[in-house]
Amino acid sequence: MALAGKQISRAASVAGRRLVSRPALVSGRASRTARLSTVCKVHKVCVLPGDGIGPEIMEVATKALSIAGAKEGEEFEYKYCLIGGAAIDATGKPLPDETLATAKESDAVLLAAIGGYKWDSLPSAQRPERGLLAIRAGLNAFANLRPAIVPRQLADSSPLKRELVEGVDILIVRELVGGIYFGQPRGFGTNEKGERIGFNTDVYSEPEVERIARVAFEAARKRGKRLCSVEKSNVLEVSQLWKEVVIRVGKDYPDVELSHMYIDNAAMQLLRNPKYFDVIVTGNIFGDILSDEASMLAGSLGLLPSASISGSGPGIYEPVHGSAPDIAGKDAANPLAMVLSAAMMCRYDLSIPKVADRLEAAVNAVLDAGLRTGDIYKDGTAGTRLVKCSEMGAELMKHL
């Protein structure tokens, strides 16, 4: 099991000292990155700006990464590739072969966002989102780690009451390369009445559930020792298998308190009592929904990063938010989640935690200074100032 033994320390404290989890890898992946950081100082990063606001926030992140790296004697070699809508326009494919090959040869992949209204009318197999699914599958990035943390500076920006969200620190572990997004058969057809139908298959094997469960149990063991498995076992056979396997794996982790929750209840409890959760493990489609919902506890998708890892090859690091085509090119995007994704990359794949420290400290500094892009700005909040994406980037560079 490639990720068995992964150590993931507790994420941000209530005081907001950290905005992301701080993992320390002790698997085969760790030895690979340890060799990388001791033998050479140049880290190969496949950069995928993608669509919409992607190029704007990626520009900020790579500049910040280079400055922070230089302060610690680390260098980055960026190879820019196409994915999503931009790749469709240039090559006709949402994931060109060259992009996947470059990603596999890199130490890590930094991805901004994909998709947009322009490509919504394309057939399903040709849409930008297929490129994202394909690169996850191509790199076997089966474990998606999404921290949902409410920084102390932004507790009042949440749509929920401060007393509900202040101190929230959740890690969602989402299975990423199985389930209904990848299950076969899928497609379109005709039913017995001659009516056109669309269909997808939600399917998981025992090994797929076991490996993601172990990632989640290891994470919980290094945090609050509480794991909640989310499924729909009262209705779905695939969820009944999921629950059975998670319970079996849980016997290897007697120090971790395991609970179970149906997806509909979990969605409600995330808003009603988010502090109940420590680590959540769930399948692909449920994880997609819950992680977006949890990210809004902080008031914006623009603040939270994510890591998609395999335990052996390069991981994919990307913000939780999408391409936001409505504000693309308007210098209104929030680059902080992209910068924090780069910080996660430095911890997980590149084993250069001091660079991650600098990036996270700079993000905390601009928030402490009251700088807010439109998505996190609340009119009338004392000590805050509305800034553009480029202004936020410039201030980050000053603090770096």
PDB file of C-alpha atoms in Angstrom, residues 29-303:
ATOM      1  CA  ARG A  29       7.288   8.759  -1.990  1.00  0.00           C
ATOM      2  CA  ALA A  30       9.265  10.406   0.799  1.00  0.00           C
ATOM      3  CA  SER A  31      12.492   8.699  -0.193  1.00  0.00           C
ATOM      4  CA  ARG A  32      11.999   9.894  -3.772  1.00  0.00           C
ATOM      5  CA  THR A  33      11.549  13.501  -2.696  1.00  0.00           C
ATOM      6  CA  ALA A  34      14.322  13.286  -0.127  1.00  0.00           C
ATOM      7  CA  ARG A  35      16.746  12.240  -2.837  1.00  0.00           C
ATOM      8  CA  LEU A  36      15.444  15.026  -5.037  1.00  0.00           C
ATOM      9  CA  SER A  37      16.051  17.706  -2.417  1.00  0.00           C
ATOM     10  CA  THR A  38      19.515  16.489  -1.424  1.00  0.00           C
ATOM     11  CA  VAL A  39      20.936  15.580  -4.833  1.00  0.00           C
ATOM     12  CA  CYS A  40      19.755  18.599  -6.803  1.00  0.00           C
ATOM     13  CA  LYS A  41      18.217  22.001  -6.219  1.00  0.00           C
ATOM     14  CA  VAL A  42      16.163  22.277  -9.396  1.00  0.00           C
ATOM     15  CA  HIS A  43      12.571  21.063  -9.075  1.00  0.00           C
ATOM     16  CA  LYS A  44      10.723  20.244 -12.294  1.00  0.00           C
ATOM     17  CA  VAL A  45       7.162  21.535 -12.190  1.00  0.00           C
ATOM     18  CA  CYS A  46       4.584  20.958 -14.909  1.00  0.00           C
ATOM     19  CA  VAL A  47       2.521  24.168 -14.966  1.00  0.00           C
ATOM     20  CA  LEU A  48      -1.043  24.039 -16.288  1.00  0.00           C
ATOM     21  CA  PRO A  49      -2.613  27.547 -16.283  1.00  0.00           C
ATOM     22  CA  GLY A  50      -5.767  26.256 -17.954  1.00  0.00           C
ATOM     23  CA  ASP A  51      -8.723  28.523 -18.601  1.00  0.00           C
ATOM     24  CA  GLY A  52     -10.586  31.540 -17.238  1.00  0.00           C
ATOM     25  CA  ILE A  53      -8.768  33.124 -14.318  1.00  0.00           C
ATOM     26  CA  GLY A  54      -6.189  30.321 -14.414  1.00  0.00           C
ATOM     27  CA  PRO A  55      -3.388  32.231 -16.165  1.00  0.00           C
ATOM     28  CA  GLU A  56      -3.836  35.251 -13.845  1.00  0.00           C
ATOM     29  CA  ILE A  57      -3.575  33.347 -10.577  1.00  0.00           C
ATOM     30  CA  MET A  58      -0.855  31.036 -11.915  1.00  0.00           C
ATOM     31  CA  GLU A  59       1.323  34.041 -12.733  1.00  0.00           C
ATOM     32  CA  VAL A  60       1.120  35.168  -9.109  1.00  0.00           C
ATOM     33  CA  ALA A  61       1.799  31.679  -7.763  1.00  0.00           C
ATOM     34  CA  THR A  62       4.862  30.940  -9.897  1.00  0.00           C
ATOM     35  CA  LYS A  63       6.385  34.328  -9.118  1.00  0.00           C
ATOM     36  CA  ALA A  64       5.792  33.801  -5.405  1.00  0.00           C
ATOM     37  CA  LEU A  65       7.174  30.268  -5.614  1.00  0.00           C
ATOM     38  CA  SER A  66      10.350  31.432  -7.361  1.00  0.00           C
ATOM     39  CA  ILE A  67      10.978  34.209  -4.834  1.00  0.00           C
ATOM     40  CA  ALA A  68      10.338  31.961  -1.833  1.00  0.00           C
ATOM     41  CA  GLY A  69      12.516  29.261  -3.372  1.00  0.00           C
ATOM     42  CA  ALA A  70      15.394  31.654  -4.025  1.00  0.00           C
ATOM     43  CA  LYS A  71      15.360  32.674  -0.356  1.00  0.00           C
ATOM     44  CA  GLU A  72      15.952  29.006   0.553  1.00  0.00           C
ATOM     45  CA  GLY A  73      18.402  28.173  -2.233  1.00  0.00           C
ATOM     46  CA  GLU A  74      15.825  26.244  -4.272  1.00  0.00           C
ATOM     47  CA  GLU A  75      15.186  26.603  -7.995  1.00  0.00           C
ATOM     48  CA  PHE A  76      12.202  25.651 -10.119  1.00  0.00           C
ATOM     49  CA  GLU A  77      12.091  24.638 -13.744  1.00  0.00           C
ATOM     50  CA  TYR A  78       8.631  25.371 -15.119  1.00  0.00           C
ATOM     51  CA  LYS A  79       7.272  23.584 -18.167  1.00  0.00           C
ATOM     52  CA  TYR A  80       4.010  25.137 -19.326  1.00  0.00           C
ATOM     53  CA  CYS A  81       1.467  22.846 -20.971  1.00  0.00           C
ATOM     54  CA  LEU A  82      -2.112  22.979 -22.196  1.00  0.00           C
ATOM     55  CA  ILE A  83      -5.153  21.408 -20.592  1.00  0.00           C
ATOM     56  CA  GLY A  84      -8.905  21.962 -20.692  1.00  0.00           C
ATOM     57  CA  GLY A  85     -10.467  24.514 -23.015  1.00  0.00           C
ATOM     58  CA  ALA A  86      -7.149  26.044 -24.025  1.00  0.00           C
ATOM     59  CA  ALA A  87      -5.963  22.592 -25.115  1.00  0.00           C
ATOM     60  CA  ILE A  88      -9.177  21.960 -27.043  1.00  0.00           C
ATOM     61  CA  ASP A  89      -8.756  25.224 -28.951  1.00  0.00           C
ATOM     62  CA  ALA A  90      -5.133  24.449 -29.811  1.00  0.00           C
ATOM     63  CA  THR A  91      -5.176  20.681 -30.350  1.00  0.00           C
ATOM     64  CA  GLY A  92      -8.775  19.470 -30.309  1.00  0.00           C
ATOM     65  CA  LYS A  93      -8.101  17.422 -27.143  1.00  0.00           C
ATOM     66  CA  PRO A  94      -8.804  18.389 -23.503  1.00  0.00           C
ATOM     67  CA  LEU A  95      -5.578  16.590 -22.488  1.00  0.00           C
ATOM     68  CA  PRO A  96      -2.918  16.428 -25.210  1.00  0.00           C
ATOM     69  CA  ASP A  97      -0.521  13.486 -25.076  1.00  0.00           C
ATOM     70  CA  GLU A  98       2.374  15.912 -24.678  1.00  0.00           C
ATOM     71  CA  THR A  99       0.837  17.368 -21.518  1.00  0.00           C
ATOM     72  CA  LEU A 100       0.421  14.000 -19.842  1.00  0.00           C
ATOM     73  CA  ALA A 101       3.941  12.934 -20.839  1.00  0.00           C
ATOM     74  CA  THR A 102       5.403  16.141 -19.394  1.00  0.00           C
ATOM     75  CA  ALA A 103       3.410  15.712 -16.204  1.00  0.00           C
ATOM     76  CA  LYS A 104       4.720  12.173 -15.738  1.00  0.00           C
ATOM     77  CA  GLU A 105       8.304  13.370 -16.185  1.00  0.00           C
ATOM     78  CA  SER A 106       7.897  16.180 -13.643  1.00  0.00           C
ATOM     79  CA  ASP A 107       8.344  16.220  -9.888  1.00  0.00           C
ATOM     80  CA  ALA A 108       4.905  17.762  -9.417  1.00  0.00           C
ATOM     81  CA  VAL A 109       2.023  19.302 -11.338  1.00  0.00           C
ATOM     82  CA  LEU A 110       0.647  22.758 -10.568  1.00  0.00           C
ATOM     83  CA  LEU A 111      -2.829  23.258 -12.048  1.00  0.00           C
ATOM     84  CA  ALA A 112      -4.948  26.428 -11.958  1.00  0.00           C
ATOM     85  CA  ALA A 113      -8.452  25.864 -13.366  1.00  0.00           C
ATOM     86  CA  ILE A 114     -10.237  24.540 -16.434  1.00  0.00           C
ATOM     87  CA  GLY A 115     -13.499  25.051 -18.286  1.00  0.00           C
ATOM     88  CA  GLY A 116     -15.812  27.882 -19.200  1.00  0.00           C
ATOM     89  CA  TYR A 117     -19.011  28.810 -21.006  1.00  0.00           C
ATOM     90  CA  LYS A 118     -17.251  28.711 -24.366  1.00  0.00           C
ATOM     91  CA  TRP A 119     -16.998  24.915 -24.311  1.00  0.00           C
ATOM     92  CA  ASP A 120     -20.290  24.026 -22.597  1.00  0.00           C
ATOM     93  CA  SER A 121     -21.952  22.937 -25.833  1.00  0.00           C
ATOM     94  CA  LEU A 122     -19.293  20.356 -26.719  1.00  0.00           C
ATOM     95  CA  PRO A 123     -20.070  16.631 -26.462  1.00  0.00           C
ATOM     96  CA  SER A 124     -19.343  15.190 -23.031  1.00  0.00           C
ATOM     97  CA  ALA A 125     -16.199  13.309 -24.090  1.00  0.00           C
ATOM     98  CA  GLN A 126     -14.687  16.467 -25.588  1.00  0.00           C
ATOM     99  CA  ARG A 127     -15.350  18.961 -22.794  1.00  0.00           C
ATOM    100  CA  PRO A 128     -12.544  20.558 -20.747  1.00  0.00           C
ATOM    101  CA  GLU A 129     -13.477  18.583 -17.613  1.00  0.00           C
ATOM    102  CA  ARG A 130     -12.485  15.362 -19.371  1.00  0.00           C
ATOM    103  CA  GLY A 131      -8.926  16.655 -19.424  1.00  0.00           C
ATOM    104  CA  LEU A 132      -8.929  17.029 -15.652  1.00  0.00           C
ATOM    105  CA  LEU A 133     -10.308  13.539 -15.126  1.00  0.00           C
ATOM    106  CA  ALA A 134      -7.806  12.109 -17.605  1.00  0.00           C
ATOM    107  CA  ILE A 135      -4.733  13.630 -15.968  1.00  0.00           C
ATOM    108  CA  ARG A 136      -5.864  12.411 -12.544  1.00  0.00           C
ATOM    109  CA  ALA A 137      -6.283   8.919 -13.942  1.00  0.00           C
ATOM    110  CA  GLY A 138      -3.062   9.126 -15.953  1.00  0.00           C
ATOM    111  CA  LEU A 139      -1.050   9.960 -12.835  1.00  0.00           C
ATOM    112  CA  ASN A 140      -3.105   7.587 -10.651  1.00  0.00           C
ATOM    113  CA  ALA A 141      -3.745  10.514  -8.312  1.00  0.00           C
ATOM    114  CA  PHE A 142      -6.369   8.625  -6.354  1.00  0.00           C
ATOM    115  CA  ALA A 143      -6.298  10.554  -3.050  1.00  0.00           C
ATOM    116  CA  ASN A 144      -7.581  14.100  -3.001  1.00  0.00           C
ATOM    117  CA  LEU A 145      -6.806  15.983   0.212  1.00  0.00           C
ATOM    118  CA  ARG A 146      -8.826  19.137   0.733  1.00  0.00           C
ATOM    119  CA  PRO A 147      -8.368  21.114   3.938  1.00  0.00           C
ATOM    120  CA  ALA A 148     -11.331  23.277   4.915  1.00  0.00           C
ATOM    121  CA  ILE A 149      -9.992  25.775   7.421  1.00  0.00           C
ATOM    122  CA  VAL A 150     -11.427  29.087   8.547  1.00  0.00           C
ATOM    123  CA  PRO A 151      -8.586  31.574   9.122  1.00  0.00           C
ATOM    124  CA  ARG A 152      -9.114  33.772  12.149  1.00  0.00           C
ATOM    125  CA  GLN A 153      -8.848  36.840   9.891  1.00  0.00           C
ATOM    126  CA  LEU A 154     -11.902  35.770   7.914  1.00  0.00           C
ATOM    127  CA  ALA A 155     -14.242  34.274  10.502  1.00  0.00           C
ATOM    128  CA  ASP A 156     -16.543  37.268  10.078  1.00  0.00           C
ATOM    129  CA  SER A 157     -16.570  36.849   6.292  1.00  0.00           C
ATOM    130  CA  SER A 158     -18.278  33.473   6.448  1.00  0.00           C
ATOM    131  CA  PRO A 159     -21.984  33.326   5.564  1.00  0.00           C
ATOM    132  CA  LEU A 160     -22.398  31.428   8.861  1.00  0.00           C
ATOM    133  CA  LYS A 161     -22.162  32.898  12.345  1.00  0.00           C
ATOM    134  CA  ARG A 162     -18.672  33.395  13.722  1.00  0.00           C
ATOM    135  CA  GLU A 163     -19.269  31.068  16.667  1.00  0.00           C
ATOM    136  CA  LEU A 164     -20.095  28.243  14.226  1.00  0.00           C
ATOM    137  CA  VAL A 165     -17.039  28.577  11.981  1.00  0.00           C
ATOM    138  CA  GLU A 166     -14.227  30.056  14.057  1.00  0.00           C
ATOM    139  CA  GLY A 167     -11.705  27.301  14.631  1.00  0.00           C
ATOM    140  CA  VAL A 168     -13.113  24.954  11.990  1.00  0.00           C
ATOM    141  CA  ASP A 169     -10.344  22.626  10.790  1.00  0.00           C
ATOM    142  CA  ILE A 170     -11.533  19.810   8.526  1.00  0.00           C
ATOM    143  CA  LEU A 171      -9.634  17.565   6.139  1.00  0.00           C
ATOM    144  CA  ILE A 172     -11.707  15.926   3.418  1.00  0.00           C
ATOM    145  CA  VAL A 173     -10.130  12.844   1.861  1.00  0.00           C
ATOM    146  CA  ARG A 174     -11.867  12.200  -1.451  1.00  0.00           C
ATOM    147  CA  GLU A 175     -11.342   9.153  -3.664  1.00  0.00           C
ATOM    148  CA  LEU A 176     -10.504  10.674  -7.007  1.00  0.00           C
ATOM    149  CA  VAL A 177     -10.096   8.127  -9.808  1.00  0.00           C
ATOM    150  CA  GLY A 178     -13.055   5.805  -9.277  1.00  0.00           C
ATOM    151  CA  GLY A 179     -16.773   5.979  -8.645  1.00  0.00           C
ATOM    152  CA  ILE A 180     -19.402   7.437 -10.915  1.00  0.00           C
ATOM    153  CA  TYR A 181     -17.036   9.804 -12.742  1.00  0.00           C
ATOM    154  CA  PHE A 182     -15.046   6.888 -14.120  1.00  0.00           C
ATOM    155  CA  GLY A 183     -17.404   3.891 -13.914  1.00  0.00           C
ATOM    156  CA  GLN A 184     -18.414   1.921 -16.978  1.00  0.00           C
ATOM    157  CA  PRO A 185     -20.777   1.602 -18.732  1.00  0.00           C
ATOM    158  CA  ARG A 186     -21.663   5.220 -19.305  1.00  0.00           C
ATOM    159  CA  GLY A 187     -23.174   7.161 -22.147  1.00  0.00           C
ATOM    160  CA  PHE A 188     -26.483   7.714 -23.910  1.00  0.00           C
ATOM    161  CA  GLY A 189     -29.069   5.283 -25.170  1.00  0.00           C
ATOM    162  CA  THR A 190     -32.745   4.548 -25.587  1.00  0.00           C
ATOM    163  CA  ASN A 191     -35.051   2.843 -23.083  1.00  0.00           C
ATOM    164  CA  GLU A 192     -37.824   0.333 -23.758  1.00  0.00           C
ATOM    165  CA  LYS A 193     -40.227   3.200 -24.457  1.00  0.00           C
ATOM    166  CA  GLY A 194     -37.953   4.619 -27.135  1.00  0.00           C
ATOM    167  CA  GLU A 195     -37.027   7.571 -24.954  1.00  0.00           C
ATOM    168  CA  ARG A 196     -33.481   8.948 -24.969  1.00  0.00           C
ATOM    169  CA  ILE A 197     -31.574   8.332 -21.707  1.00  0.00           C
ATOM    170  CA  GLY A 198     -28.210   9.154 -20.173  1.00  0.00           C
ATOM    171  CA  PHE A 199     -26.548   6.776 -17.749  1.00  0.00           C
ATOM    172  CA  ASN A 200     -23.489   6.459 -15.501  1.00  0.00           C
ATOM    173  CA  THR A 201     -22.202   3.682 -13.268  1.00  0.00           C
ATOM    174  CA  ASP A 202     -21.104   4.208  -9.672  1.00  0.00           C
ATOM    175  CA  VAL A 203     -18.694   1.357  -8.965  1.00  0.00           C
ATOM    176  CA  TYR A 204     -15.882   0.716  -6.470  1.00  0.00           C
ATOM    177  CA  SER A 205     -13.745  -2.358  -5.893  1.00  0.00           C
ATOM    178  CA  GLU A 206     -12.617  -3.439  -2.424  1.00  0.00           C
ATOM    179  CA  PRO A 207      -8.947  -2.517  -3.100  1.00  0.00           C
ATOM    180  CA  GLU A 208      -9.975   0.982  -4.245  1.00  0.00           C
ATOM    181  CA  VAL A 209     -11.927   1.580  -1.051  1.00  0.00           C
ATOM    182  CA  GLU A 210      -9.224   0.099   1.143  1.00  0.00           C
ATOM    183  CA  ARG A 211      -6.409   2.276  -0.176  1.00  0.00           C
ATOM    184  CA  ILE A 212      -8.345   5.536   0.246  1.00  0.00           C
ATOM    185  CA  ALA A 213      -9.556   4.419   3.677  1.00  0.00           C
ATOM    186  CA  ARG A 214      -5.971   3.871   4.812  1.00  0.00           C
ATOM    187  CA  VAL A 215      -4.973   7.331   3.641  1.00  0.00           C
ATOM    188  CA  ALA A 216      -7.847   8.781   5.677  1.00  0.00           C
ATOM    189  CA  PHE A 217      -7.101   6.729   8.801  1.00  0.00           C
ATOM    190  CA  GLU A 218      -3.434   7.752   8.664  1.00  0.00           C
ATOM    191  CA  ALA A 219      -4.476  11.386   8.344  1.00  0.00           C
ATOM    192  CA  ALA A 220      -6.891  11.120  11.276  1.00  0.00           C
ATOM    193  CA  ARG A 221      -4.229   9.424  13.390  1.00  0.00           C
ATOM    194  CA  LYS A 222      -2.024  12.517  12.998  1.00  0.00           C
ATOM    195  CA  ARG A 223      -4.839  14.982  13.651  1.00  0.00           C
ATOM    196  CA  GLY A 224      -7.772  14.656  16.048  1.00  0.00           C
ATOM    197  CA  LYS A 225      -8.074  10.855  15.730  1.00  0.00           C
ATOM    198  CA  ARG A 226     -11.629  11.092  14.420  1.00  0.00           C
ATOM    199  CA  LEU A 227     -12.735   9.822  11.024  1.00  0.00           C
ATOM    200  CA  CYS A 228     -16.217  10.085   9.540  1.00  0.00           C
ATOM    201  CA  SER A 229     -16.989   7.917   6.522  1.00  0.00           C
ATOM    202  CA  VAL A 230     -19.693   9.429   4.322  1.00  0.00           C
ATOM    203  CA  GLU A 231     -21.812   7.305   1.960  1.00  0.00           C
ATOM    204  CA  LYS A 232     -25.420   6.348   1.176  1.00  0.00           C
ATOM    205  CA  SER A 233     -25.514   2.723   2.321  1.00  0.00           C
ATOM    206  CA  ASN A 234     -29.242   2.809   3.051  1.00  0.00           C
ATOM    207  CA  VAL A 235     -29.887   3.023  -0.698  1.00  0.00           C
ATOM    208  CA  LEU A 236     -26.785   2.133  -2.726  1.00  0.00           C
ATOM    209  CA  GLU A 237     -25.051  -1.230  -2.919  1.00  0.00           C
ATOM    210  CA  VAL A 238     -21.773   0.497  -3.808  1.00  0.00           C
ATOM    211  CA  SER A 239     -22.047   2.387  -0.509  1.00  0.00           C
ATOM    212  CA  GLN A 240     -22.780  -0.805   1.397  1.00  0.00           C
ATOM    213  CA  LEU A 241     -19.499  -2.230   0.098  1.00  0.00           C
ATOM    214  CA  TRP A 242     -17.744   1.045   0.935  1.00  0.00           C
ATOM    215  CA  LYS A 243     -18.964   0.957   4.537  1.00  0.00           C
ATOM    216  CA  GLU A 244     -18.071  -2.715   4.980  1.00  0.00           C
ATOM    217  CA  VAL A 245     -14.496  -2.178   3.775  1.00  0.00           C
ATOM    218  CA  VAL A 246     -13.961   0.989   5.832  1.00  0.00           C
ATOM    219  CA  ILE A 247     -15.098  -0.836   8.975  1.00  0.00           C
ATOM    220  CA  ARG A 248     -12.701  -3.681   8.220  1.00  0.00           C
ATOM    221  CA  VAL A 249      -9.756  -1.317   7.651  1.00  0.00           C
ATOM    222  CA  GLY A 250     -10.692   0.532  10.825  1.00  0.00           C
ATOM    223  CA  LYS A 251      -9.781  -2.521  12.898  1.00  0.00           C
ATOM    224  CA  ASP A 252      -6.139  -1.751  12.067  1.00  0.00           C
ATOM    225  CA  TYR A 253      -6.563   1.714  13.622  1.00  0.00           C
ATOM    226  CA  PRO A 254      -8.054   1.152  17.096  1.00  0.00           C
ATOM    227  CA  ASP A 255      -6.810   4.589  18.182  1.00  0.00           C
ATOM    228  CA  VAL A 256      -9.028   6.337  15.610  1.00  0.00           C
ATOM    229  CA  GLU A 257     -12.715   6.876  16.368  1.00  0.00           C
ATOM    230  CA  LEU A 258     -14.705   5.840  13.292  1.00  0.00           C
ATOM    231  CA  SER A 259     -18.215   7.115  12.595  1.00  0.00           C
ATOM    232  CA  HIS A 260     -20.529   6.853   9.599  1.00  0.00           C
ATOM    233  CA  MET A 261     -22.908   9.375   8.085  1.00  0.00           C
ATOM    234  CA  TYR A 262     -25.227   9.456   5.087  1.00  0.00           C
ATOM    235  CA  ILE A 263     -24.334  12.069   2.501  1.00  0.00           C
ATOM    236  CA  ASP A 264     -27.529  14.091   2.969  1.00  0.00           C
ATOM    237  CA  ASN A 265     -26.989  14.339   6.725  1.00  0.00           C
ATOM    238  CA  ALA A 266     -23.302  15.136   6.259  1.00  0.00           C
ATOM    239  CA  ALA A 267     -24.169  18.028   3.949  1.00  0.00           C
ATOM    240  CA  MET A 268     -26.529  19.397   6.615  1.00  0.00           C
ATOM    241  CA  GLN A 269     -24.098  18.913   9.514  1.00  0.00           C
ATOM    242  CA  LEU A 270     -21.331  20.751   7.668  1.00  0.00           C
ATOM    243  CA  LEU A 271     -23.492  23.857   7.974  1.00  0.00           C
ATOM    244  CA  ARG A 272     -25.182  23.088  11.279  1.00  0.00           C
ATOM    245  CA  ASN A 273     -22.185  21.865  13.293  1.00  0.00           C
ATOM    246  CA  PRO A 274     -18.969  21.915  11.206  1.00  0.00           C
ATOM    247  CA  LYS A 275     -16.717  21.536  14.254  1.00  0.00           C
ATOM    248  CA  TYR A 276     -18.036  17.997  14.663  1.00  0.00           C
ATOM    249  CA  PHE A 277     -15.768  16.871  11.828  1.00  0.00           C
ATOM    250  CA  ASP A 278     -12.043  16.196  11.902  1.00  0.00           C
ATOM    251  CA  VAL A 279     -11.348  13.988   8.856  1.00  0.00           C
ATOM    252  CA  ILE A 280     -13.978  12.954   6.318  1.00  0.00           C
ATOM    253  CA  VAL A 281     -13.439  10.116   3.846  1.00  0.00           C
ATOM    254  CA  THR A 282     -15.830   9.644   0.968  1.00  0.00           C
ATOM    255  CA  GLY A 283     -16.189   8.669  -2.673  1.00  0.00           C
ATOM    256  CA  ASN A 284     -15.653  10.760  -5.761  1.00  0.00           C
ATOM    257  CA  ILE A 285     -19.041  12.407  -6.322  1.00  0.00           C
ATOM    258  CA  PHE A 286     -19.871  12.926  -2.637  1.00  0.00           C
ATOM    259  CA  GLY A 287     -16.389  14.306  -2.027  1.00  0.00           C
ATOM    260  CA  ASP A 288     -16.798  16.723  -4.903  1.00  0.00           C
ATOM    261  CA  ILE A 289     -19.951  18.139  -3.340  1.00  0.00           C
ATOM    262  CA  LEU A 290     -18.852  18.178   0.301  1.00  0.00           C
ATOM    263  CA  SER A 291     -15.448  19.728  -0.324  1.00  0.00           C
ATOM    264  CA  ASP A 292     -16.987  22.635  -2.231  1.00  0.00           C
ATOM    265  CA  GLU A 293     -19.584  23.100   0.489  1.00  0.00           C
ATOM    266  CA  ALA A 294     -16.966  22.949   3.258  1.00  0.00           C
ATOM    267  CA  SER A 295     -14.761  25.461   1.494  1.00  0.00           C
ATOM    268  CA  MET A 296     -17.553  28.024   1.728  1.00  0.00           C
ATOM    269  CA  LEU A 297     -17.341  27.937   5.515  1.00  0.00           C
ATOM    270  CA  ALA A 298     -14.470  30.376   5.076  1.00  0.00           C
ATOM    271  CA  GLY A 299     -16.637  32.542   2.849  1.00  0.00           C
ATOM    272  CA  SER A 300     -14.934  31.798  -0.452  1.00  0.00           C
ATOM    273  CA  LEU A 301     -13.572  29.078  -2.678  1.00  0.00           C
ATOM    274  CA  GLY A 302     -10.680  31.420  -3.393  1.00  0.00           C
ATOM    275  CA  LEU A 303      -8.824  30.573  -0.197  1.00  0.00           C
TER     276      LEU A 303
END
